[in-house]
Tab-separated table of C-alpha atoms in Angstrom:
chain	number	residue	atom	x	y	z
B	58	MET	CA	-0.177	-20.616	-3.184
B	59	SER	CA	0.347	-20.175	-6.913
B	60	PRO	CA	3.354	-18.180	-8.190
B	61	GLU	CA	0.980	-15.527	-9.581
B	62	LEU	CA	-0.729	-15.135	-6.200
B	63	ILE	CA	2.621	-14.897	-4.406
B	64	SER	CA	3.986	-12.258	-6.792
B	65	SER	CA	0.739	-10.235	-6.689
B	66	THR	CA	0.665	-10.377	-2.888
B	67	PHE	CA	4.320	-9.340	-2.656
B	68	LEU	CA	3.840	-6.410	-5.033
B	69	LEU	CA	0.763	-5.167	-3.163
B	70	LEU	CA	2.564	-5.583	0.158
B	71	LEU	CA	5.406	-3.404	-1.110
B	72	VAL	CA	2.903	-0.701	-2.000
B	73	LEU	CA	1.109	-0.971	1.361
B	74	ASP	CA	4.546	-0.520	3.013
B	75	PRO	CA	3.646	-1.771	6.519
B	76	LEU	CA	7.203	-1.372	7.837
B	77	GLY	CA	7.330	2.225	6.675
B	78	ASN	CA	3.988	2.848	8.413
B	79	VAL	CA	5.115	1.450	11.773
B	80	PRO	CA	6.488	4.797	13.088
B	81	PHE	CA	3.350	6.585	11.873
B	82	VAL	CA	1.071	4.112	13.670
B	83	GLN	CA	3.117	4.376	16.851
B	84	SER	CA	2.901	8.151	16.825
B	85	LEU	CA	-0.793	8.288	15.907
B	86	LEU	CA	-1.867	5.787	18.574
B	87	ARG	CA	0.725	6.483	21.252
B	88	ASP	CA	-1.871	7.741	23.767
B	89	LEU	CA	-3.994	4.590	23.547
B	90	PRO	CA	-3.544	1.516	25.775
B	91	ALA	CA	-2.356	-1.718	24.167
B	92	ALA	CA	-5.896	-3.132	23.857
B	93	GLY	CA	-7.116	0.103	22.284
B	94	LYS	CA	-4.247	0.072	19.776
B	95	ARG	CA	-5.097	-3.470	18.714
B	96	ARG	CA	-8.778	-2.607	18.306
B	97	VAL	CA	-8.076	0.483	16.199
B	98	ILE	CA	-5.499	-1.279	14.009
B	99	LEU	CA	-7.838	-4.221	13.350
B	100	ARG	CA	-10.759	-1.920	12.536
B	101	GLU	CA	-8.781	0.402	10.257
B	102	CYS	CA	-7.096	-2.480	8.409
B	103	ALA	CA	-10.519	-4.075	7.840
B	104	ILE	CA	-11.869	-0.779	6.441
B	105	ALA	CA	-8.827	-0.402	4.160
B	106	THR	CA	-9.258	-3.980	2.914
B	107	GLY	CA	-12.905	-3.260	2.099
B	108	VAL	CA	-11.930	-0.117	0.162
B	109	LEU	CA	-9.317	-2.033	-1.848
B	110	LEU	CA	-11.783	-4.823	-2.674
B	111	ALA	CA	-14.428	-2.275	-3.700
B	112	PHE	CA	-11.955	-0.637	-6.099
B	113	LEU	CA	-10.944	-4.058	-7.410
B	114	PHE	CA	-14.511	-4.945	-8.435
B	115	ALA	CA	-15.695	-1.467	-9.411
B	116	GLY	CA	-12.465	-0.450	-11.117
B	117	ASP	CA	-13.337	-1.741	-14.572
B	118	ARG	CA	-16.677	0.123	-14.590
B	119	LEU	CA	-14.973	3.269	-13.342
B	120	LEU	CA	-12.432	3.094	-16.169
B	121	ALA	CA	-15.194	2.569	-18.737
B	122	VAL	CA	-17.153	5.560	-17.458
B	123	MET	CA	-14.047	7.750	-17.536
B	124	HIS	CA	-12.959	6.403	-20.976
B	125	LEU	CA	-9.485	5.447	-19.751
B	126	SER	CA	-7.368	3.004	-21.748
B	127	GLU	CA	-5.253	0.240	-20.273
B	128	PRO	CA	-1.910	1.802	-21.395
B	129	ALA	CA	-2.902	5.142	-19.853
B	130	LEU	CA	-3.727	3.444	-16.560
B	131	GLU	CA	-0.541	1.389	-16.613
B	132	ILE	CA	1.640	4.433	-17.353
B	133	SER	CA	-0.059	6.579	-14.704
B	134	GLY	CA	0.094	3.717	-12.195
B	135	GLY	CA	3.801	3.291	-12.936
B	136	LEU	CA	4.384	7.019	-12.417
B	137	ILE	CA	2.542	6.985	-9.086
B	138	LEU	CA	4.468	3.926	-7.900
B	139	PHE	CA	7.726	5.523	-9.041
B	140	LEU	CA	7.031	8.700	-7.050
B	141	ILE	CA	6.038	6.678	-3.980
B	142	ALA	CA	9.205	4.584	-4.335
B	143	LEU	CA	11.373	7.702	-4.609
B	144	ARG	CA	9.893	9.012	-1.359
B	145	MET	CA	10.693	5.672	0.269
B	146	VAL	CA	14.302	5.725	-0.937
B	147	PHE	CA	14.817	9.486	-0.446
B	148	PRO	CA	12.394	10.615	2.307
B	149	PRO	CA	11.839	14.385	2.478
B	150	ALA	CA	13.552	16.405	5.188
B	151	GLY	CA	11.702	16.240	8.483
B	152	HIS	CA	9.883	13.050	7.467
B	153	GLY	CA	9.172	10.877	10.478
B	154	ALA	CA	6.840	9.951	13.260
B	155	ALA	CA	7.789	12.956	15.333
B	156	ASP	CA	6.102	15.242	12.789
B	157	THR	CA	2.730	13.526	13.125
B	158	PRO	CA	0.406	15.119	15.658
B	159	ALA	CA	-0.926	12.835	18.349
B	160	ARG	CA	-4.602	11.910	18.274
B	161	SER	CA	-6.701	9.935	20.721
B	162	GLU	CA	-8.122	7.594	18.096
B	163	ALA	CA	-8.103	7.414	14.308
B	164	PHE	CA	-11.229	6.582	12.337
B	165	ILE	CA	-10.849	5.902	8.596
B	166	VAL	CA	-8.652	9.000	8.072
B	167	PRO	CA	-5.664	8.970	8.115
B	168	LEU	CA	-4.983	5.359	9.063
B	169	ALA	CA	-7.275	3.337	6.762
B	170	VAL	CA	-7.252	5.983	4.013
B	171	PRO	CA	-4.793	7.219	2.813
B	172	MET	CA	-2.072	5.501	4.889
B	173	ILE	CA	-3.036	1.895	4.045
B	174	ALA	CA	-5.444	2.206	1.109
B	175	GLY	CA	-3.551	5.092	-0.469
B	176	PRO	CA	-3.423	6.341	-4.065
B	177	SER	CA	-0.735	3.861	-5.120
B	178	ALA	CA	-2.573	0.818	-3.704
B	179	LEU	CA	-5.874	1.957	-5.228
B	180	ALA	CA	-4.179	2.550	-8.600
B	181	MET	CA	-2.690	-0.932	-8.429
B	182	VAL	CA	-5.986	-2.714	-7.787
B	183	LEU	CA	-7.674	-0.590	-10.471
B	184	LEU	CA	-4.990	-1.700	-12.931
B	185	ALA	CA	-5.333	-5.299	-11.756
B	186	SER	CA	-9.091	-5.235	-12.283
B	187	ARG	CA	-8.516	-4.132	-15.884
B	188	GLN	CA	-5.638	-6.493	-16.700
B	189	SER	CA	-6.369	-9.654	-14.759
B	190	GLY	CA	-8.381	-12.394	-16.375
B	191	ASP	CA	-8.964	-13.859	-12.914
B	192	PRO	CA	-10.203	-11.205	-10.448
B	193	TRP	CA	-10.323	-13.797	-7.666
B	194	LEU	CA	-6.543	-14.060	-7.868
B	195	TRP	CA	-6.326	-10.403	-6.839
B	196	VAL	CA	-9.011	-10.899	-4.189
B	197	GLY	CA	-6.681	-13.482	-2.669
B	198	ALA	CA	-3.713	-11.123	-3.058
B	199	VAL	CA	-5.575	-8.248	-1.371
B	200	LEU	CA	-6.672	-10.489	1.513
B	201	ALA	CA	-3.205	-12.039	1.938
B	202	ALA	CA	-1.353	-8.705	1.744
B	203	SER	CA	-3.862	-7.080	4.092
B	204	THR	CA	-3.431	-9.911	6.587
B	205	VAL	CA	0.362	-9.551	6.573
B	206	ASN	CA	0.022	-5.766	6.794
B	207	THR	CA	-2.314	-6.085	9.782
B	208	LEU	CA	-0.012	-8.529	11.590
B	209	ILE	CA	3.005	-6.248	11.106
B	210	LEU	CA	1.116	-3.210	12.392
B	211	LEU	CA	-0.134	-5.212	15.396
B	212	ILE	CA	3.459	-5.930	16.413
B	213	SER	CA	4.666	-2.405	15.614
B	214	ASP	CA	5.890	-1.744	19.171
B	215	PRO	CA	8.241	-4.751	19.409
B	216	LEU	CA	9.358	-4.227	15.794
B	217	ALA	CA	10.339	-0.632	16.497
B	218	ARG	CA	12.265	-1.699	19.600
B	219	LEU	CA	13.968	-4.567	17.755
B	220	PHE	CA	15.182	-2.688	14.668
B	221	GLY	CA	15.350	0.852	15.979
B	222	ARG	CA	14.637	3.890	13.852
B	223	SER	CA	17.705	3.454	11.609
B	224	GLY	CA	16.884	-0.202	10.973
B	225	MET	CA	13.294	0.594	10.021
B	226	GLU	CA	14.484	3.347	7.667
B	227	ALA	CA	16.973	0.967	6.017
B	228	MET	CA	14.257	-1.643	5.431
B	229	GLU	CA	11.917	0.979	3.966
B	230	ARG	CA	14.660	2.132	1.544
B	231	LEU	CA	15.240	-1.464	0.437
B	232	MET	CA	11.524	-1.897	-0.264
B	233	GLY	CA	11.596	1.401	-2.137
B	234	LEU	CA	14.393	0.169	-4.409
B	235	ILE	CA	12.431	-2.966	-5.290
B	236	LEU	CA	9.285	-0.924	-5.906
B	237	THR	CA	11.217	1.475	-8.176
B	238	THR	CA	12.186	-1.410	-10.457
B	239	MET	CA	8.584	-2.617	-10.602
B	240	ALA	CA	7.336	0.898	-11.373
B	241	VAL	CA	9.800	1.257	-14.253
B	242	GLN	CA	8.645	-2.096	-15.638
B	243	MET	CA	5.029	-0.888	-15.542
B	244	LEU	CA	6.045	2.268	-17.425
B	245	ILE	CA	7.910	0.262	-20.062
B	246	SER	CA	4.957	-2.097	-20.562
B	247	GLY	CA	2.471	0.754	-20.845
B	248	LEU	CA	4.625	2.727	-23.291
B	249	LYS	CA	5.171	-0.356	-25.468
B	250	VAL	CA	1.425	-0.957	-25.775
B	251	ALA	CA	0.685	2.755	-26.313
B	252	PHE	CA	3.242	3.237	-29.114
B	253	ALA	CA	2.457	-0.134	-30.705
B	254	ALA	CA	-1.125	1.090	-31.142
């Protein structure tokens, strides 16, 4: 794997936040048997991957139709990532799996969209489609990050038992700190280009 592919995959994986979604998945699918959980997770992750790839290829046309500039997209993407990162580092009161109502089976909403393919991930692939000279690099990043995300969600039960709730929260806060730095860098880059023009 090239360094660009590794960094793109890592950044997208931070935004997808599979570890932070483990309690949500457990709560949402707690009434399903193990085989049913695996089937739903695989299906919803595949749908989310398709949505991300669609935004990756259609993103440039969407930006052209809406007359959005690259600095505007980069600044707005940085703001979205920053807000998501803040929620990861400082979760709101009452945030947790216990607050999610149980359902027999999820279909597209809320597991595929917006939990996996959420606003921040869609904004990132839209920005990538505008900035990247090699869209296939981001196709590889989306597929690699989605694969890792799927594998983590498939082993959500043993992960939750291994780390416990406090361990999962600590890991999510660490990922949030890293994502905050990346969001600030996006803001700085966008503002530089905007004011230089």
